[in-house]
Amino acid sequence: MSEARRLWMRFRLVNSAERAGYRDAVAAAAVLAGEVGAHFWAFEVDGGAGRFVEFLEGPQDVALTRLDELTRAS
């Protein structure tokens, strides 16, 4: 049987002044996710400048919970 995995989704509103920092944080989160066998993606929502949907997928373990904590404030 394969290892249990989970998918978290959350929405984030990013103002235009914070957009560059947000993109940097998303790139860093994707690298960190890869290091623990997880994936992190962020997509801008159609029709809403600055509205993003984020997905965090990976194994159900402490590392994924920690990644969630780190990316929550990104």
Coordinates of C-alpha atoms in Angstrom, one line a residue:
M1 CA 0.0 0.0 0.0
S2 CA 1.3 3.5 -0.8
E3 CA 2.0 6.2 1.7
A4 CA -1.0 8.3 2.7
R5 CA -0.9 11.8 1.1
R6 CA -2.9 14.9 1.6
L7 CA -3.8 18.0 -0.5
W8 CA -4.3 21.4 1.1
M9 CA -5.8 24.3 -0.7
R10 CA -6.0 27.9 0.4
F11 CA -6.7 31.3 -1.1
R12 CA -4.5 34.4 -0.6
L13 CA -4.9 38.0 -1.6
V14 CA -1.7 39.8 -2.5
N15 CA -1.6 43.5 -3.1
S16 CA 0.5 44.8 -6.1
A17 CA 3.3 46.2 -3.8
E18 CA 3.8 42.7 -2.4
R19 CA 3.6 40.7 -5.6
A20 CA 7.4 40.4 -6.2
G21 CA 8.0 39.2 -2.7
Y22 CA 5.1 36.7 -3.0
R23 CA 6.5 35.2 -6.1
D24 CA 9.9 34.8 -4.4
A25 CA 8.2 33.1 -1.4
V26 CA 6.3 30.8 -3.7
A27 CA 9.5 29.8 -5.5
A28 CA 11.2 29.2 -2.1
A29 CA 8.2 27.2 -0.8
A30 CA 8.3 25.0 -4.0
V31 CA 12.0 24.2 -3.3
L32 CA 11.3 23.4 0.3
A33 CA 8.4 21.2 -0.6
G34 CA 10.5 19.2 -3.0
E35 CA 13.0 18.6 -0.2
V36 CA 10.4 16.8 1.9
G37 CA 8.7 14.9 -1.0
A38 CA 5.9 17.4 -1.4
H39 CA 4.7 19.9 -4.0
F40 CA 3.6 23.5 -3.6
W41 CA 1.9 25.5 -6.4
A42 CA 0.2 28.9 -6.6
F43 CA -2.0 30.2 -9.4
E44 CA -3.5 33.6 -9.9
V45 CA -7.3 33.3 -10.0
D46 CA -9.0 34.5 -13.3
G47 CA -10.9 37.8 -12.9
G48 CA -9.2 38.9 -9.7
A49 CA -5.9 40.6 -9.8
G50 CA -3.9 39.6 -6.8
R51 CA -6.1 36.7 -5.8
F52 CA -4.2 33.4 -5.7
V53 CA -5.1 29.8 -4.9
E54 CA -2.3 27.7 -3.4
F55 CA -2.0 23.9 -3.3
L56 CA 0.2 22.0 -1.0
E57 CA 0.4 18.2 -1.6
G58 CA 2.5 15.6 0.1
P59 CA 2.9 12.9 2.6
Q60 CA 1.0 13.0 5.9
D61 CA 3.9 13.7 8.2
V62 CA 5.5 16.4 10.4
A63 CA 7.5 17.8 7.5
L64 CA 4.4 18.7 5.5
T65 CA 2.8 20.3 8.5
R66 CA 6.0 22.3 9.0
L67 CA 5.9 23.4 5.4
D68 CA 2.3 24.5 5.8
E69 CA 3.4 26.6 8.8
L70 CA 6.2 28.2 6.8
T71 CA 4.2 29.0 3.7
R72 CA 1.2 30.3 5.6
A73 CA 3.0 33.6 6.2
S74 CA 4.7 33.8 2.8

